[in-house]
Amino acid sequence: MRLARPHGTSGPCLLPVSALILFLLLVGCTSSSISPQAESYSRRPAHLKMDQAILLINYELPIEKLTIYWRSDQCYQFLCSYGCRRIRHHDVSFSIECPYSSTDRALEEESQGQPGTLRAYFPLWRAPSSSLQCLYQTLAVKDPTKERSSDMAVVDTRHPINLQINDTSGKRELCRFVFIMGTSIHLSLTSMLRRGNSRWKLFWKILWRSIQLFLIGLFVINENYCRGPLSWSEIRIMGVLQRLSITYLVVSVLELLFTKPLADPIPQNRTCFLLQDVVLYWPQWLIILVLEAAWLCLTLLLPVDGCPMGYLGPGGIGDFGKYPNCTGGAARYIDYLVLGEGHVYQRPSSNVIYKTTVPYDPEGILGTVNSIVMAFLGLQAGKILLFYKNQHKQVIVRFFTWSLVMGVISAILTKCSTNEGFIPVNKNLWSISYVTTLSCFAFFLLLLIYFLVDVKRVWMGAPFFYPGMNSILVYVGHEVFENYFPFKWKMQDSQSHAQHLTQNLVATSIWVLIAYILYRKRIFWKI
């Protein structure tokens, strides 16, 4: 039943007008309370560089020297760091520059004993969304004439400090190559076994390919054209290609020992059992579970001198500086024991970020175990593709289920937190939570690609198909020539996002073009 509105009633119509008037009044009151100086800083400065933020501090301390302690939640349990370099200084404004921004900073500035405004530029080592959390941290301005910490003037940064964040960038690596390598292992070995190749012959082919990949990796990571001849005692043994070679060898041999060449096409009645594509290969799963149990025992239970049991931290100034020489925990200890300290990576990223002093190899021996686990999960994806060939619904459901299972495991291991979980996500350690998290996204991404390419046939994989046909050549070429023109050139402003993006797009396009030309000429570098 519809009720007629009485003539002349305009109450609802006045609501938008009232809301507009209230909004204008609030804006006017707020604007009137902002000083012209603060308003001048409220706009994003055009001269801010990449990974910088501006910080405006109004203070009334008649002292000659200020020490400003800045702490953010984005770096876990940091000590204060004095690693910044002052690059501009005039009046009470200055800027600082760091190669990586740790989130605890202690800055000193001469203020000529007069109250005023301190304007500092802080580099930020996170994405813009997470950097905004700096607005809710605490800033402490310490009077150097007083020694007790209780005399520090703690300032809530939500009100007196205006923080404007310039765009930041982070290095994102495509670590799911290991996953798709496992998928291709199952597809290729199954095809060769169907053609009647002997397992022994395939084993020698796998072994020789792994040796070649390992040797190519040694060549790529031990460049000496700028540093002169390398000593045998300084050669780094493990690296990206070396890890891939070991992973490829173990997973391929595992597949060769236990796989069964299925009929093509596979009978439809195999779909009546939900987990048949897993149960048929139970010996492989048993070995993988044993490997993962070994990783957990070594990582969490192996005693390391001077380090707590099961330490997973970065060492250095991490964990409040309690364990400066414990970078990587058991992973570093095993590398030193097996390879020797001189044969691991001497310049890890932790040296800069966490001020560590010990070598550590992010592609070490212990992390290779979880690399094998991730490749085996990719192997399972390949089994799904063949086991349920041309059964699109079965494939999509299983990819989604595996993605969901990996995501749940990651949520449990990490407690849905960055650092407070049982086993946090850690790329340098290749923790099991890192593997399950990447595998979750890998299964889901493979689902989308399968839907677009195989189900709907709206995309055939170009232009990424061409580099995939010469993946080793493209990778090695990039590693060797990445600092040569035209892949890299001197930028007018090394802090410009636009110039970095342009340079990377040009370099990527050139390699795609090279791969396309080689594909048209039927030239493929295979090992």
XYZ file of C-alpha atoms in Angstrom:
527
model
C 0.000 0.000 0.000
C 1.375 3.365 -0.976
C 0.833 6.434 1.215
C 0.539 9.824 -0.389
C 2.847 12.494 0.999
C 0.999 15.579 2.338
C 1.302 18.587 0.153
C 3.963 21.030 1.254
C 6.033 18.523 3.253
C 9.640 18.974 2.229
C 11.485 17.530 5.255
C 13.347 14.789 3.336
C 14.320 17.237 0.649
C 16.036 19.435 3.226
C 18.324 16.621 4.436
C 20.894 16.918 1.598
C 20.900 20.689 1.949
C 21.417 20.476 5.715
C 24.210 17.958 5.283
C 25.927 20.241 2.739
C 25.690 23.265 5.060
C 27.091 21.223 7.982
C 29.975 19.998 5.831
C 30.847 23.549 4.718
C 30.799 24.747 8.325
C 33.139 21.934 9.403
C 35.529 22.650 6.554
C 35.494 26.334 7.359
C 36.202 25.751 11.053
C 38.987 23.315 10.268
C 40.569 25.625 7.717
C 40.516 28.543 10.082
C 42.416 26.527 12.706
C 45.255 25.681 10.333
C 48.109 28.121 10.277
C 49.421 29.382 6.945
C 52.747 27.645 7.642
C 51.095 24.291 8.328
C 48.894 24.735 5.271
C 51.979 25.250 3.130
C 53.236 21.859 4.262
C 49.905 20.118 3.754
C 50.486 19.850 0.044
C 52.740 17.176 -1.347
C 56.149 18.767 -2.049
C 57.208 18.373 -5.650
C 60.866 17.820 -4.744
C 60.297 14.666 -2.698
C 62.223 11.747 -4.118
C 61.325 8.092 -4.324
C 60.930 6.329 -0.964
C 60.864 9.585 1.009
C 58.336 11.143 3.345
C 58.248 14.618 4.816
C 57.939 15.082 8.561
C 57.000 18.437 10.104
C 57.691 18.949 13.822
C 56.687 22.064 15.742
C 58.722 22.267 18.950
C 59.265 24.835 21.703
C 62.417 23.505 23.382
C 65.010 26.310 23.822
C 67.966 23.939 23.392
C 70.800 23.780 20.927
C 70.583 20.115 20.038
C 67.695 17.736 19.477
C 67.772 13.975 19.219
C 64.700 12.559 17.525
C 63.880 8.870 17.942
C 61.558 7.449 15.342
C 60.067 3.994 15.626
C 57.608 2.214 13.361
C 55.979 -1.189 13.673
C 57.024 -2.157 10.168
C 60.450 -3.483 11.177
C 60.339 -6.099 13.881
C 62.140 -5.459 17.193
C 64.742 -3.037 15.854
C 67.465 -1.254 17.731
C 68.005 2.424 16.936
C 70.152 2.840 13.848
C 72.562 5.656 13.073
C 73.213 4.639 9.499
C 71.744 7.673 7.733
C 73.740 10.247 5.839
C 72.726 13.933 6.016
C 72.747 15.407 2.524
C 71.319 18.908 3.007
C 71.374 21.227 5.996
C 70.237 24.799 6.367
C 68.467 26.605 9.193
C 66.362 23.977 10.926
C 65.500 21.983 7.822
C 67.445 18.962 6.680
C 66.996 15.721 4.817
C 68.523 12.289 5.297
C 69.255 9.517 2.873
C 69.634 5.797 3.580
C 70.126 2.888 1.154
C 67.412 1.045 3.052
C 65.232 2.601 5.685
C 65.092 0.764 8.937
C 62.275 2.033 11.058
C 64.195 3.031 14.155
C 66.133 6.202 13.547
C 67.991 8.546 15.825
C 68.557 11.953 14.274
C 70.359 14.953 15.673
C 69.909 18.521 14.540
C 71.352 21.844 15.638
C 68.566 24.347 16.226
C 70.547 27.459 17.287
C 68.796 27.348 20.668
C 65.577 28.781 19.247
C 62.109 27.246 19.078
C 60.896 26.662 15.569
C 60.013 24.022 13.035
C 62.082 20.936 12.319
C 61.523 19.555 8.863
C 62.988 16.109 8.120
C 62.753 13.771 5.182
C 62.531 10.112 6.115
C 63.168 7.347 3.600
C 60.564 4.606 3.828
C 61.212 0.947 3.121
C 57.662 -0.246 2.619
C 54.740 0.101 0.245
C 52.615 3.256 0.566
C 49.750 1.460 2.319
C 51.940 0.123 5.094
C 53.969 3.320 5.357
C 50.807 5.191 6.279
C 50.928 3.351 9.585
C 53.777 5.683 10.519
C 51.082 8.238 11.274
C 50.182 6.243 14.340
C 53.643 5.721 15.778
C 55.386 7.653 18.530
C 57.974 10.346 18.124
C 60.253 11.218 21.033
C 62.101 14.519 21.237
C 64.862 14.217 23.814
C 66.417 17.099 25.706
C 70.159 16.272 25.783
C 70.559 18.170 29.054
C 68.440 15.524 30.803
C 69.584 11.937 31.062
C 66.552 10.075 32.349
C 64.268 8.527 29.781
C 61.294 9.848 31.726
C 62.313 13.363 30.701
C 61.669 12.623 27.021
C 58.855 14.608 25.494
C 56.702 12.007 23.767
C 54.604 13.451 20.990
C 51.591 11.806 19.398
C 52.266 11.969 15.679
C 48.587 12.097 14.757
C 48.298 15.770 15.628
C 51.493 17.863 15.723
C 53.263 16.070 12.877
C 52.294 16.243 9.261
C 53.589 13.211 7.371
C 53.308 13.135 3.593
C 54.422 9.999 1.882
C 55.867 9.958 -1.566
C 55.380 6.828 -3.627
C 57.592 3.938 -2.565
C 58.721 0.943 -4.475
C 59.629 -2.588 -3.496
C 61.398 -5.329 -5.336
C 58.944 -8.070 -6.193
C 60.397 -11.320 -7.356
C 58.644 -14.062 -9.331
C 59.388 -16.975 -7.022
C 56.695 -19.228 -8.459
C 59.047 -20.461 -11.194
C 59.892 -23.422 -8.948
C 56.205 -24.318 -8.792
C 55.651 -24.324 -12.536
C 58.927 -26.217 -13.026
C 57.389 -29.062 -11.014
C 54.301 -28.949 -13.239
C 56.403 -29.247 -16.395
C 58.407 -32.153 -14.899
C 55.303 -34.305 -14.629
C 54.020 -33.352 -18.087
C 57.347 -34.028 -19.838
C 58.285 -37.253 -18.024
C 54.813 -38.722 -18.491
C 54.990 -37.937 -22.207
C 58.427 -39.555 -22.585
C 57.400 -42.664 -20.659
C 54.354 -43.061 -22.899
C 56.658 -42.974 -25.908
C 58.551 -45.943 -24.529
C 61.740 -44.287 -23.182
C 63.488 -46.320 -20.520
C 63.650 -44.936 -16.982
C 67.397 -45.503 -16.819
C 67.978 -43.445 -19.954
C 65.765 -40.683 -18.620
C 67.681 -40.701 -15.328
C 71.012 -40.014 -17.048
C 69.393 -37.257 -19.080
C 68.026 -35.678 -15.888
C 71.391 -35.961 -14.128
C 73.317 -34.384 -17.021
C 70.804 -31.529 -17.292
C 71.087 -30.839 -13.553
C 74.902 -30.745 -13.747
C 74.797 -28.283 -16.644
C 72.332 -26.045 -14.809
C 74.520 -26.064 -11.687
C 77.648 -25.152 -13.670
C 75.850 -22.330 -15.502
C 74.784 -20.999 -12.119
C 78.387 -21.003 -10.885
C 79.410 -19.025 -13.950
C 76.630 -16.447 -13.569
C 77.025 -15.611 -9.873
C 80.836 -15.570 -9.744
C 81.501 -12.752 -12.198
C 85.007 -11.283 -12.038
C 85.217 -8.883 -14.984
C 85.148 -5.914 -12.589
C 86.863 -7.343 -9.524
C 89.724 -9.234 -11.110
C 90.514 -12.952 -10.756
C 88.600 -14.777 -8.060
C 90.232 -16.989 -5.496
C 89.026 -20.579 -5.137
C 88.445 -19.829 -1.466
C 85.958 -17.050 -2.356
C 83.793 -18.786 -4.950
C 80.129 -18.794 -4.008
C 78.732 -22.288 -4.478
C 74.956 -21.980 -4.048
C 72.770 -19.658 -6.090
C 69.437 -19.462 -7.901
C 70.284 -21.826 -10.760
C 72.132 -24.156 -8.396
C 69.039 -24.432 -6.226
C 66.891 -25.023 -9.297
C 69.244 -27.762 -10.494
C 69.102 -29.638 -7.174
C 65.334 -29.198 -6.973
C 64.916 -30.422 -10.533
C 67.117 -33.468 -9.888
C 65.340 -34.573 -6.697
C 61.777 -34.035 -7.932
C 62.485 -35.622 -11.325
C 64.069 -38.715 -9.770
C 61.160 -38.962 -7.344
C 58.727 -38.795 -10.237
C 60.765 -41.261 -12.289
C 60.801 -43.850 -9.495
C 57.117 -43.867 -8.615
C 55.107 -42.489 -11.517
C 52.965 -44.781 -13.610
C 52.407 -44.091 -17.309
C 48.632 -43.709 -17.441
C 46.541 -44.433 -20.486
C 45.630 -41.544 -22.769
C 42.795 -40.702 -22.493
C 42.342 -41.640 -18.848
C 39.089 -43.507 -18.124
C 36.318 -41.270 -16.799
C 35.571 -43.541 -13.846
C 38.748 -42.320 -12.158
C 36.907 -39.191 -11.110
C 34.626 -41.161 -8.782
C 37.250 -41.013 -6.015
C 38.019 -37.497 -4.879
C 41.666 -38.039 -3.829
C 42.699 -40.679 -6.325
C 45.233 -38.335 -7.971
C 46.932 -38.136 -4.563
C 46.508 -41.667 -3.189
C 48.009 -43.333 -6.262
C 51.275 -41.499 -5.549
C 51.418 -42.010 -1.761
C 55.142 -43.037 -1.740
C 56.069 -39.644 -3.181
C 54.003 -37.837 -0.574
C 55.598 -39.902 2.189
C 59.101 -38.923 1.073
C 58.113 -35.252 0.795
C 56.635 -35.309 4.296
C 59.846 -36.869 5.615
C 61.889 -34.131 3.938
C 59.689 -31.440 5.455
C 59.920 -33.070 8.877
C 63.716 -33.017 8.507
C 63.592 -29.301 7.669
C 61.459 -28.578 10.719
C 63.710 -30.598 13.042
C 66.917 -29.006 11.756
C 65.479 -25.498 11.760
C 63.817 -25.620 15.149
C 65.883 -28.155 17.119
C 69.468 -27.941 15.850
C 71.657 -26.239 18.497
C 73.675 -23.301 17.160
C 76.402 -21.747 19.291
C 75.382 -18.407 20.782
C 71.853 -18.554 19.357
C 68.525 -19.580 20.876
C 66.986 -22.855 19.777
C 64.927 -22.489 16.602
C 66.056 -18.921 15.860
C 64.525 -17.602 12.620
C 65.535 -13.958 12.869
C 67.938 -11.731 10.925
C 70.523 -11.152 13.650
C 72.311 -7.818 13.676
C 70.164 -5.091 15.208
C 67.053 -7.240 14.855
C 65.525 -8.713 18.008
C 66.838 -5.648 19.856
C 70.425 -6.647 19.081
C 70.408 -9.724 21.351
C 71.731 -12.128 18.703
C 73.925 -10.111 16.307
C 75.739 -13.140 14.832
C 72.754 -15.483 14.516
C 71.549 -14.487 11.039
C 69.490 -17.342 9.609
C 69.968 -19.612 12.604
C 70.399 -23.264 11.623
C 70.329 -22.461 7.883
C 73.517 -20.378 8.118
C 75.139 -22.906 10.462
C 74.597 -25.798 8.014
C 75.971 -23.760 5.095
C 79.105 -22.929 7.083
C 79.484 -26.573 8.111
C 79.044 -28.060 4.628
C 80.281 -25.331 2.257
C 82.515 -23.175 4.421
C 82.031 -19.548 5.396
C 83.994 -18.268 2.408
C 81.710 -20.025 -0.100
C 78.396 -18.451 0.936
C 76.985 -15.082 -0.108
C 79.089 -12.332 1.478
C 76.739 -9.368 0.871
C 73.181 -10.356 1.849
C 70.476 -7.715 2.143
C 70.501 -8.183 5.926
C 73.934 -6.524 6.011
C 72.341 -3.224 5.014
C 68.924 -3.454 6.622
C 69.800 -5.174 9.892
C 73.481 -4.142 10.066
C 74.637 -7.769 10.198
C 78.316 -8.633 9.847
C 78.174 -12.357 9.012
C 77.786 -13.857 5.516
C 74.495 -15.567 4.763
C 73.231 -17.301 1.614
C 69.478 -16.956 0.905
C 69.842 -19.827 -1.600
C 71.511 -22.121 0.918
C 71.234 -25.856 1.514
C 68.435 -25.969 4.092
C 66.138 -23.708 2.082
C 66.542 -26.045 -0.894
C 64.488 -28.644 1.003
C 61.445 -26.375 0.912
C 62.206 -25.533 -2.700
C 61.797 -29.261 -3.400
C 58.483 -29.230 -1.518
C 57.215 -26.322 -3.599
C 58.247 -27.992 -6.858
C 56.428 -31.131 -5.739
C 53.251 -29.107 -5.204
C 53.668 -27.890 -8.776
C 54.099 -31.550 -9.754
C 50.700 -32.215 -8.211
C 49.216 -29.509 -10.429
C 50.630 -31.315 -13.452
C 49.029 -34.563 -12.281
C 45.668 -32.841 -12.041
C 45.998 -31.527 -15.599
C 46.683 -35.015 -16.988
C 44.523 -37.037 -14.628
C 41.449 -34.952 -15.423
C 42.294 -34.036 -18.994
C 39.416 -32.278 -20.781
C 37.370 -32.344 -17.541
C 37.425 -28.619 -16.928
C 35.191 -28.608 -13.870
C 37.301 -31.251 -12.109
C 40.521 -29.338 -12.830
C 39.146 -25.979 -11.675
C 37.652 -27.432 -8.483
C 40.911 -29.150 -7.560
C 43.069 -26.102 -8.276
C 40.766 -24.002 -6.105
C 40.762 -26.634 -3.339
C 44.562 -26.834 -3.277
C 44.781 -23.049 -3.217
C 42.375 -22.939 -0.277
C 44.251 -25.672 1.630
C 47.596 -23.918 1.160
C 46.066 -20.636 2.291
C 44.619 -22.203 5.449
C 47.976 -23.802 6.310
C 49.689 -20.427 5.845
C 47.110 -18.738 8.076
C 47.725 -21.310 10.822
C 51.527 -21.157 10.596
C 51.630 -17.357 10.614
C 48.587 -16.758 12.865
C 47.563 -14.292 10.147
C 50.340 -11.950 11.280
C 53.655 -10.716 9.945
C 55.997 -11.747 12.739
C 53.976 -13.327 15.553
C 53.194 -16.705 13.978
C 54.692 -20.118 14.652
C 56.732 -19.889 11.439
C 56.558 -16.432 9.792
C 56.763 -15.979 6.030
C 60.454 -15.523 5.247
C 61.874 -15.569 1.741
C 65.534 -15.608 2.778
C 64.913 -18.780 4.793
C 62.361 -20.221 2.369
C 60.232 -21.076 5.391
C 57.409 -23.565 4.972
C 54.878 -20.760 5.451
C 56.544 -18.918 2.560
C 56.162 -22.032 0.406
C 52.503 -22.590 1.288
C 51.661 -18.911 0.778
C 53.267 -18.804 -2.676
C 51.707 -22.147 -3.582
C 48.294 -20.774 -2.605
C 48.696 -17.935 -5.096
C 50.307 -20.227 -7.683
C 47.376 -22.663 -7.711
C 44.912 -19.782 -7.980
C 46.871 -18.072 -10.754
C 47.134 -21.373 -12.634
C 43.374 -21.730 -12.264
C 42.815 -18.337 -13.907
C 45.247 -19.082 -16.734
C 43.679 -22.502 -17.319
C 40.241 -20.908 -17.470
C 41.350 -18.252 -19.988
C 43.554 -20.481 -22.173
C 42.014 -23.965 -22.060
C 38.375 -23.364 -21.204
C 37.448 -20.067 -22.853
C 40.386 -19.945 -25.318
C 40.488 -16.151 -25.225
C 44.262 -15.974 -24.711
C 47.095 -18.118 -26.017
C 49.833 -16.917 -23.675
C 51.527 -14.324 -25.910
C 53.880 -12.565 -25.482
C 55.068 -14.517 -22.406
C 55.016 -17.716 -24.431
C 58.163 -16.721 -26.360
C 60.513 -16.120 -23.395
C 59.223 -19.387 -21.955
C 60.568 -21.230 -24.976
C 64.067 -19.891 -24.230
C 63.859 -19.376 -20.469
C 67.466 -20.333 -19.660
C 68.850 -18.052 -22.371
C 66.715 -15.119 -21.239
C 67.645 -15.607 -17.579
C 71.378 -15.969 -18.184
C 71.351 -13.109 -20.688
C 69.636 -10.842 -18.199
C 72.092 -11.749 -15.413
C 75.134 -11.129 -17.625
C 73.984 -8.009 -19.523
C 71.681 -6.299 -17.020
C 74.130 -3.421 -16.481
C 74.896 -2.927 -20.181
C 73.230 -0.563 -22.626
C 70.452 -0.711 -23.867
C 69.172 -2.679 -20.864
C 70.344 0.011 -18.452
C 71.507 3.596 -18.788
C 72.300 6.502 -16.511
C 69.094 8.156 -15.399
C 68.748 11.880 -14.876
C 67.073 11.233 -11.541
C 67.854 7.866 -9.969
C 65.007 8.440 -7.484
C 62.335 8.800 -10.164
C 59.698 6.086 -10.305
C 58.837 6.966 -13.888
C 62.438 6.575 -15.092
C 62.886 3.292 -13.229
C 59.651 1.985 -14.709
C 60.647 3.101 -18.206
C 64.056 1.456 -17.958
C 62.601 -1.839 -16.716
C 59.887 -1.876 -19.378
C 62.434 -1.234 -22.128
C 64.746 -3.993 -20.862
C 61.871 -6.476 -20.562
C 60.551 -5.600 -24.012
C 63.985 -6.110 -25.558
C 64.280 -9.598 -24.073
C 60.765 -10.483 -25.222
C 61.697 -9.280 -28.713
C 64.901 -11.328 -28.672
C 62.939 -14.401 -27.570
C 60.369 -13.810 -30.320
C 63.049 -13.524 -33.028
C 64.705 -16.718 -31.802
C 61.329 -18.455 -31.786
C 60.631 -17.423 -35.390
C 64.067 -18.684 -36.428
C 63.470 -21.936 -34.508
C 66.515 -21.362 -32.298
C 66.159 -22.798 -28.798
C 68.816 -23.160 -26.126
C 68.127 -26.430 -24.357
C 70.148 -28.229 -21.734
